Tab-separated table of C-alpha atoms in Angstrom:
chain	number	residue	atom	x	y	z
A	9	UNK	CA	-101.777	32.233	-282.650
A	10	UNK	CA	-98.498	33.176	-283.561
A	11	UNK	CA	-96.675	31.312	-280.589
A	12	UNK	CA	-97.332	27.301	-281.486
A	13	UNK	CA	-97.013	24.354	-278.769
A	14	UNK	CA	-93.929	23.557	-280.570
A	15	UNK	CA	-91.625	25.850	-279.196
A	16	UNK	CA	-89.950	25.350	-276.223
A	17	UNK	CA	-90.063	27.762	-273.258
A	18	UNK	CA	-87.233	28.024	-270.363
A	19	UNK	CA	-87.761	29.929	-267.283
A	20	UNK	CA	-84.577	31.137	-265.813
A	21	UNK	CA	-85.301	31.999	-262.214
A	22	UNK	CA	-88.372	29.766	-260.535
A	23	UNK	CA	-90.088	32.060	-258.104
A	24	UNK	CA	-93.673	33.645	-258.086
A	25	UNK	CA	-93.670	35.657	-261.252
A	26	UNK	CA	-91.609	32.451	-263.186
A	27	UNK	CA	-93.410	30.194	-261.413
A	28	UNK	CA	-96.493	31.729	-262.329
A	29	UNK	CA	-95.489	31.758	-266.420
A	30	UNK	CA	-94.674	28.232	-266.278
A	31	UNK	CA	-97.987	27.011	-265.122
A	32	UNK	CA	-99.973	29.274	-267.606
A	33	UNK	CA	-97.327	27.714	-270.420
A	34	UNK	CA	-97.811	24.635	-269.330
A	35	UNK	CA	-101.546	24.865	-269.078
A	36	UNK	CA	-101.449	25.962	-272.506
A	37	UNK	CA	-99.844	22.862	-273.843
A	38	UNK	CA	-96.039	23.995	-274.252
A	39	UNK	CA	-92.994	22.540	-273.337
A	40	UNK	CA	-91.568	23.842	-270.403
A	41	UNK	CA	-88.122	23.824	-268.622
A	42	UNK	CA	-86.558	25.463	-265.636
A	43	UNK	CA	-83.312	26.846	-264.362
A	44	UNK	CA	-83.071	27.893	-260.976
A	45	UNK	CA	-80.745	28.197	-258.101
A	46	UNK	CA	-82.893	25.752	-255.481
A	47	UNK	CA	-83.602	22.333	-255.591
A	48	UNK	CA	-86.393	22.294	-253.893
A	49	UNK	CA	-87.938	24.949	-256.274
A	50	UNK	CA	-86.852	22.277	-258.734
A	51	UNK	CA	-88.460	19.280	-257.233
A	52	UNK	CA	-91.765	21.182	-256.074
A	53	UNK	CA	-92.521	22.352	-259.639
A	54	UNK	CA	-92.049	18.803	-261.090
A	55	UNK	CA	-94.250	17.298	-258.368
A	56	UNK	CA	-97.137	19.666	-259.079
A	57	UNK	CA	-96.638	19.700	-263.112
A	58	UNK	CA	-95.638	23.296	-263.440
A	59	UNK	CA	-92.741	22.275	-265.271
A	60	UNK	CA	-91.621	19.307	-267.562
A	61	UNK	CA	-88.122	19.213	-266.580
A	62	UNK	CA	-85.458	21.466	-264.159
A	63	UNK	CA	-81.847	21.999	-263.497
A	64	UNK	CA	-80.172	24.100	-260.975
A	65	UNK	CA	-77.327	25.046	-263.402
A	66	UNK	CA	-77.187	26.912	-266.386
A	67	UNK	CA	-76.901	24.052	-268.689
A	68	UNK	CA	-75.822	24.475	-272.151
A	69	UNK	CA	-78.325	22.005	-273.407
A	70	UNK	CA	-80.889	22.673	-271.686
A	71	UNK	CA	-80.469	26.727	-272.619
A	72	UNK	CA	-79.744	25.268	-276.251
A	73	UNK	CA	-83.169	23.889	-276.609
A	74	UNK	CA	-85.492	26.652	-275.750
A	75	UNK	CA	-86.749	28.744	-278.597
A	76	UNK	CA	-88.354	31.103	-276.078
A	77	UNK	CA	-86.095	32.307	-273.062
A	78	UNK	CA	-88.032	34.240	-270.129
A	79	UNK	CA	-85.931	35.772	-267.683
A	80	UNK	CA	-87.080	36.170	-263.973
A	81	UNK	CA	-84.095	37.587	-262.322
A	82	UNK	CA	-83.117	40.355	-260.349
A	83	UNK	CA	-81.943	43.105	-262.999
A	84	UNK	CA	-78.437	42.863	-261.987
A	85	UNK	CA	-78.188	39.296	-262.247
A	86	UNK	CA	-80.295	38.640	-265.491
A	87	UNK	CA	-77.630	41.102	-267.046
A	88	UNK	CA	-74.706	39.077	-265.577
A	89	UNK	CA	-76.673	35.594	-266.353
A	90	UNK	CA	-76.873	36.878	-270.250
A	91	UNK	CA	-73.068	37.621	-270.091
A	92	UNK	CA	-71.795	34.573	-268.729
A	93	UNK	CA	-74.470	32.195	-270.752
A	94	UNK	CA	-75.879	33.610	-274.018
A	95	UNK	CA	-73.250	31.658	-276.197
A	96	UNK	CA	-75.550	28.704	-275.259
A	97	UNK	CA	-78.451	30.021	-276.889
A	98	UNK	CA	-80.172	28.487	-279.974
A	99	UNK	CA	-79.628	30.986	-283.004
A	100	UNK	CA	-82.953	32.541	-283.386
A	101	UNK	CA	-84.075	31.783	-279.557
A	102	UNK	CA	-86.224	34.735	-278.628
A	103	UNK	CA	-85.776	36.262	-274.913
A	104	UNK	CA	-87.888	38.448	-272.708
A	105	UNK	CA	-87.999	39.298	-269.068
A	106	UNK	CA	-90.222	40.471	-266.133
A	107	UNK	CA	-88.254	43.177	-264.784
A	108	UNK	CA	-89.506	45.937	-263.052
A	109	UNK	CA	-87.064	48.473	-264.510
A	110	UNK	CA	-85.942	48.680	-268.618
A	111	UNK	CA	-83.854	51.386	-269.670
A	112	UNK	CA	-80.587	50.525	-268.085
A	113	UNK	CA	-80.969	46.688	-268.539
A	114	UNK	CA	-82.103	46.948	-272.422
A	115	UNK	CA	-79.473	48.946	-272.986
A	116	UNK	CA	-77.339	46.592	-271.107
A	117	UNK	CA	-78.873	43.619	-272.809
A	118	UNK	CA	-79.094	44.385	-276.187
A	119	UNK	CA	-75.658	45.977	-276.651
A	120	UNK	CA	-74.399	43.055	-275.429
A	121	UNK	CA	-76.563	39.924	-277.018
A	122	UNK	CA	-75.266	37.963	-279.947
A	123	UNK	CA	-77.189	39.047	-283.164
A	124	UNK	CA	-78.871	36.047	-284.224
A	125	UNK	CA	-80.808	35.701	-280.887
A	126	UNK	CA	-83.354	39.083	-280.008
A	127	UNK	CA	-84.171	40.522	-276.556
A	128	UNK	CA	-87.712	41.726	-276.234
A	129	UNK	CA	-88.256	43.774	-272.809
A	130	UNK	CA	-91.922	43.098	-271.050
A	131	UNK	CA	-93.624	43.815	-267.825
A	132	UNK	CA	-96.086	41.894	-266.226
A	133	UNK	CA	-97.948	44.096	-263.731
A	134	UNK	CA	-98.829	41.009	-261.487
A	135	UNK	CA	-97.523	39.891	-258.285
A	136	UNK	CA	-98.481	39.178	-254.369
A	137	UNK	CA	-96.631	40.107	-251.389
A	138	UNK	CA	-95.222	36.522	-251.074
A	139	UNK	CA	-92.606	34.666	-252.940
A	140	UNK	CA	-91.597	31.441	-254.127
A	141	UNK	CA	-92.874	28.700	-256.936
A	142	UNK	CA	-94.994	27.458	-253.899
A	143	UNK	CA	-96.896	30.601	-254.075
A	144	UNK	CA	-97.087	30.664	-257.991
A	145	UNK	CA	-100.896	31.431	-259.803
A	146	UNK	CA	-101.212	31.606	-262.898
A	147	UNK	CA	-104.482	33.611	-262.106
A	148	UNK	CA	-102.595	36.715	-260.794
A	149	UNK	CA	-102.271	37.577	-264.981
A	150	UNK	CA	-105.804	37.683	-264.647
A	151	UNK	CA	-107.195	41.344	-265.379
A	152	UNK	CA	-103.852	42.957	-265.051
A	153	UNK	CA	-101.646	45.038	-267.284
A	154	UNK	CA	-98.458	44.297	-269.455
A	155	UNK	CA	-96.387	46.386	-270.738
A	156	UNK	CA	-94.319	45.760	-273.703
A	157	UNK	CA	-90.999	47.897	-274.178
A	158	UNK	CA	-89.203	47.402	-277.234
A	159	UNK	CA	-86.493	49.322	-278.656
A	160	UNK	CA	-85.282	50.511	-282.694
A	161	UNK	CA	-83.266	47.077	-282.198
A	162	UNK	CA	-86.667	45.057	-282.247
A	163	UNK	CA	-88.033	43.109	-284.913
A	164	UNK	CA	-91.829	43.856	-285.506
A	165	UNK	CA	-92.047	39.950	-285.270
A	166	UNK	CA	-90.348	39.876	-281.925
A	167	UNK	CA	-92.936	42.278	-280.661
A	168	UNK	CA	-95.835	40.786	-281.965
A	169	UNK	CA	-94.750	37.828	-280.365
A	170	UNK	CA	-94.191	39.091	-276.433
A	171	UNK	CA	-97.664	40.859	-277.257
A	172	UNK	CA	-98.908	37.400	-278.154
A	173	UNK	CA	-97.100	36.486	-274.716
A	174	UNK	CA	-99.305	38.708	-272.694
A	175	UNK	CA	-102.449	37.896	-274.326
A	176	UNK	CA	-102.044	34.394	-273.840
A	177	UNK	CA	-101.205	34.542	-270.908
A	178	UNK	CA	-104.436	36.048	-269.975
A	179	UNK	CA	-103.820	39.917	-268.930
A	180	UNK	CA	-106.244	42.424	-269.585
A	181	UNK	CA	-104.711	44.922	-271.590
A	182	UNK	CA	-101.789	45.013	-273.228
A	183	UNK	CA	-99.327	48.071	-273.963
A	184	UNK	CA	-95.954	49.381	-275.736
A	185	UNK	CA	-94.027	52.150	-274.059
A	186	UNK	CA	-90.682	52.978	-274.705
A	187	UNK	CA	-88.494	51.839	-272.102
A	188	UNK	CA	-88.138	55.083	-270.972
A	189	UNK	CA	-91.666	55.907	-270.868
A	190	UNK	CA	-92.110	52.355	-268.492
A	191	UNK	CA	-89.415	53.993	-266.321
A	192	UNK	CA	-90.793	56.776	-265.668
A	193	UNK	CA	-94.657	55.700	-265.315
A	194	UNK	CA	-93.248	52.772	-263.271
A	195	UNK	CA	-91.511	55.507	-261.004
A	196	UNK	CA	-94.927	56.683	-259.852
A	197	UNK	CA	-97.412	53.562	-260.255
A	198	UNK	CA	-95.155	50.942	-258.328
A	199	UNK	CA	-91.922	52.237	-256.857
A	200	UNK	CA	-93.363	55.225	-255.077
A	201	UNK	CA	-96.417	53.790	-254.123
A	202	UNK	CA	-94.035	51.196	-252.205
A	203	UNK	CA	-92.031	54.222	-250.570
A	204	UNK	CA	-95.162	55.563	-249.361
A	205	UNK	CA	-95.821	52.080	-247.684
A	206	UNK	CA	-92.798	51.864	-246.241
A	207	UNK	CA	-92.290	55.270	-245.071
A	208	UNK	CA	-96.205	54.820	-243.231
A	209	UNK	CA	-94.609	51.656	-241.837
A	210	UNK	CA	-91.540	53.299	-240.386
A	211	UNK	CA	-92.853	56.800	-239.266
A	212	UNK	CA	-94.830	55.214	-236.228
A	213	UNK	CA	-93.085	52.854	-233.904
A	214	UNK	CA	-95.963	52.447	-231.736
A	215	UNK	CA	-96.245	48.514	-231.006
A	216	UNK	CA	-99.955	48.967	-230.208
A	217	UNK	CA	-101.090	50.206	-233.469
A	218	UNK	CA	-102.301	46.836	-234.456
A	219	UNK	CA	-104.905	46.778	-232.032
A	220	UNK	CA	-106.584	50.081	-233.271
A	221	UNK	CA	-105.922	49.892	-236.665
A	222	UNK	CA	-108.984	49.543	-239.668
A	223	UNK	CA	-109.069	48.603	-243.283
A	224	UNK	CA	-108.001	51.541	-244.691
A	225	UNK	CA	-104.836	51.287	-242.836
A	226	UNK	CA	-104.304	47.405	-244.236
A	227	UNK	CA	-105.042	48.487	-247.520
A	228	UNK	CA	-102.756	51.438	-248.229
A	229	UNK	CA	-99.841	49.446	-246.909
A	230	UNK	CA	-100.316	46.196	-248.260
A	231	UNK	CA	-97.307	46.219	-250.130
A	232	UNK	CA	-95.357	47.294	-247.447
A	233	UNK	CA	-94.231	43.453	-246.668
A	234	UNK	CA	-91.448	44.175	-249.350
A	235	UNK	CA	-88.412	42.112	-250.496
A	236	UNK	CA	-85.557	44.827	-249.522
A	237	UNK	CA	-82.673	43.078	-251.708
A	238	UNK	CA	-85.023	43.573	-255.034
A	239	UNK	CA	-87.015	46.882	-254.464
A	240	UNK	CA	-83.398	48.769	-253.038
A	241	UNK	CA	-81.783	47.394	-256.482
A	242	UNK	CA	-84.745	48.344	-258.308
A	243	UNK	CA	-85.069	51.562	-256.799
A	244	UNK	CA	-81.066	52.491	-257.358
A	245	UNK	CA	-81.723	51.377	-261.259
A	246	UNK	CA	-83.996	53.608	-261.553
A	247	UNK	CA	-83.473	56.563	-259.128
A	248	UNK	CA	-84.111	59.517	-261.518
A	249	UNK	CA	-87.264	59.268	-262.559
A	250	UNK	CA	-88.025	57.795	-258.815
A	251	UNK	CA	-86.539	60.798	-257.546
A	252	UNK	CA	-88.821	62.868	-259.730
A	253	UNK	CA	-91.992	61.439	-258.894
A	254	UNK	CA	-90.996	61.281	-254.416
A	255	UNK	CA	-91.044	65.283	-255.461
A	256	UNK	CA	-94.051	65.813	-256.652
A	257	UNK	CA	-96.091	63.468	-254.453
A	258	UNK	CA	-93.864	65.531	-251.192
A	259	UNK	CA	-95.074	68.982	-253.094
A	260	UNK	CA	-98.672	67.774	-253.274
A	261	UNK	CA	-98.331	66.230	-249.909
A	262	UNK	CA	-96.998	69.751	-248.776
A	263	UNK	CA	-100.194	71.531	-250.274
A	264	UNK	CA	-102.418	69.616	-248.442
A	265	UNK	CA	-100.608	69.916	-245.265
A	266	UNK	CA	-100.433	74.114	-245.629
A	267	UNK	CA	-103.794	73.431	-246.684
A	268	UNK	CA	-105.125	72.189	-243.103
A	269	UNK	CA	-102.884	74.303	-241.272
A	270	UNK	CA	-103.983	77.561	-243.260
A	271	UNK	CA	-108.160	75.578	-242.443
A	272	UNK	CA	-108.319	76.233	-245.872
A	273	UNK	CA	-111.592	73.905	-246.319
A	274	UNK	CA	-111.441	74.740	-250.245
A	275	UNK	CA	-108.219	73.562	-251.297
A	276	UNK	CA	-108.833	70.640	-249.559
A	277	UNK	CA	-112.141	69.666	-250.467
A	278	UNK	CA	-110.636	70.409	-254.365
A	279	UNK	CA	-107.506	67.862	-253.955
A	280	UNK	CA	-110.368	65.476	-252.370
A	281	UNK	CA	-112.774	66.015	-255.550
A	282	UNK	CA	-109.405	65.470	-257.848
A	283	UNK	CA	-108.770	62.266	-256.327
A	284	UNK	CA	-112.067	60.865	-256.371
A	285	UNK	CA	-112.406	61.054	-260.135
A	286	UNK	CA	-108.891	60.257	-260.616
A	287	UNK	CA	-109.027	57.537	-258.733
A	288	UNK	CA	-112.647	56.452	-260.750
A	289	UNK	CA	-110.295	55.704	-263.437
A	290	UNK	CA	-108.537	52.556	-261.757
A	291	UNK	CA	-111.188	50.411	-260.527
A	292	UNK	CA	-111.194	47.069	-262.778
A	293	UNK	CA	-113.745	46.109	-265.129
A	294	UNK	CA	-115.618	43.542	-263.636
């Protein structure tokens, strides 16, 4: 194991996917402090052990102590949080995040950060459609995917390490894309599959729908319940390659509209057969 019990981990930002982190850490036997904005976020993780100790401050001593640094921010304010703060870092403190979008804020990040302290990008592909420490599991890691993204400005110990991150913390497969590789993959796995949702969500205002509706229905717009404040920034961050990907699925989407229209039975029973075996691919090991 190439990340001891000895070093100390901070979470900056105490929600679900923080929240989360610090209970697998702490499960694991490391050291684990907290900075976030609410108190009660604070007091709930020290009542139920998913943290040793919390502030609701950036403190310099507290930020001074951690050798490992994960950032669970909004992109915006993790890059304002690293401007403000990162003179309080230990020399040699390693940092890594959970954001959903790299290229801008690595750029961002790593022009910016002192030299003797490294920024390693990562993605955990894990969440639920509620937020909060209250809501934290470290058992949403479980058979998901993370993504690594480093950068020529990485150390190959740096990502061994937040590889060593996401094995620990118990995901099923680990990767390494470049940050603009995650961009654009995450353009069509999560941000357009949440435009879909919320475009089903708004396109029918009938108030009865609930009483008709089935499973299918539930499932393709799970993720519709969506924080608007994140996915909007998250969206804007990364609007080319989002952009890119709302065109194709409209083009395809477009084909299989002409396709009823024109009752042509063997274009659609081809885009059918296409997705069936495509979607083959996705279903989890059990």
């Amino acid at each position: 194991m190439m990340l001891d019990t000895s070093r100390r981990i901070l979470i900056v930002g105490l929600g679900l996917i923080g929240g989360s982190y610090a209970r697998a850490f702490k499960k694991l036997g490391f050291r684990v402090e907290a900075i976030t904005k609410e108190e009660a976020s604070v007091s709930y993780a020290l009542e139920h052990g998913i943290i040793d100790a919390g502030v609701t401050t950036p403190d310099p001593e507290v930020i001074g102590r951690a050798d490992l640094v994960v950032f669970a921010l909004y992109p915006t304010v993790f890059v304002e949080w690293i401007k403000d703060h990162q003179h309080a870092f230990k020399s040699g403190a390693l940092l890594t995040d959970v954001t959903g979008v790299k290229t801008t804020v690595v750029e961002q990040v790593q022009a910016m950060l002192r030299p003797d302290v490294e920024f390693i990008a990562a993605h955990p592909m894990a969440g639920r459609e509620v937020y909060g420490v209250e809501n934290s599991d470290e058992n949403i890691f479980r058979g998901a995917n993370y993504i690594v993204t480093p950068t020529e400005r990485n150390s190959a110990a740096a990502v061994a390490d937040c590889e060593e991150i996401g094995r620990l913390l118990g995901f099923a497969k680990v990767s390494t894309l470049t940050p603009e590789k995650h961009d654009e993959m995450i353009g069509f796995l999560s941000q357009l599959t949440h435009c879909i949702a919320v475009a089903l969500m708004t396109c029918n205002d009938d108030p009865n729908l609930k009483d008709y509706t089935g499973d299918s229905f539930r499932d393709l717009t799970r993720i519709a319940r969506i924080n608007d404040a994140m996915w909007s920034e998250l969206f804007l961050m990364n609007k080319e390659p989002l952009l890119k990907q709302m065109d194709l699925f409209m083009a395809e989407f477009v084909r299989l509209r002409t396709a009823l229209e024109q009752e042509d039975v063997d274009t659609m029973r081809e885009m059918m057969r296409c997705s069936t075996a495509r979607r083959a691919l996705f279903d989890k090991n059990k």
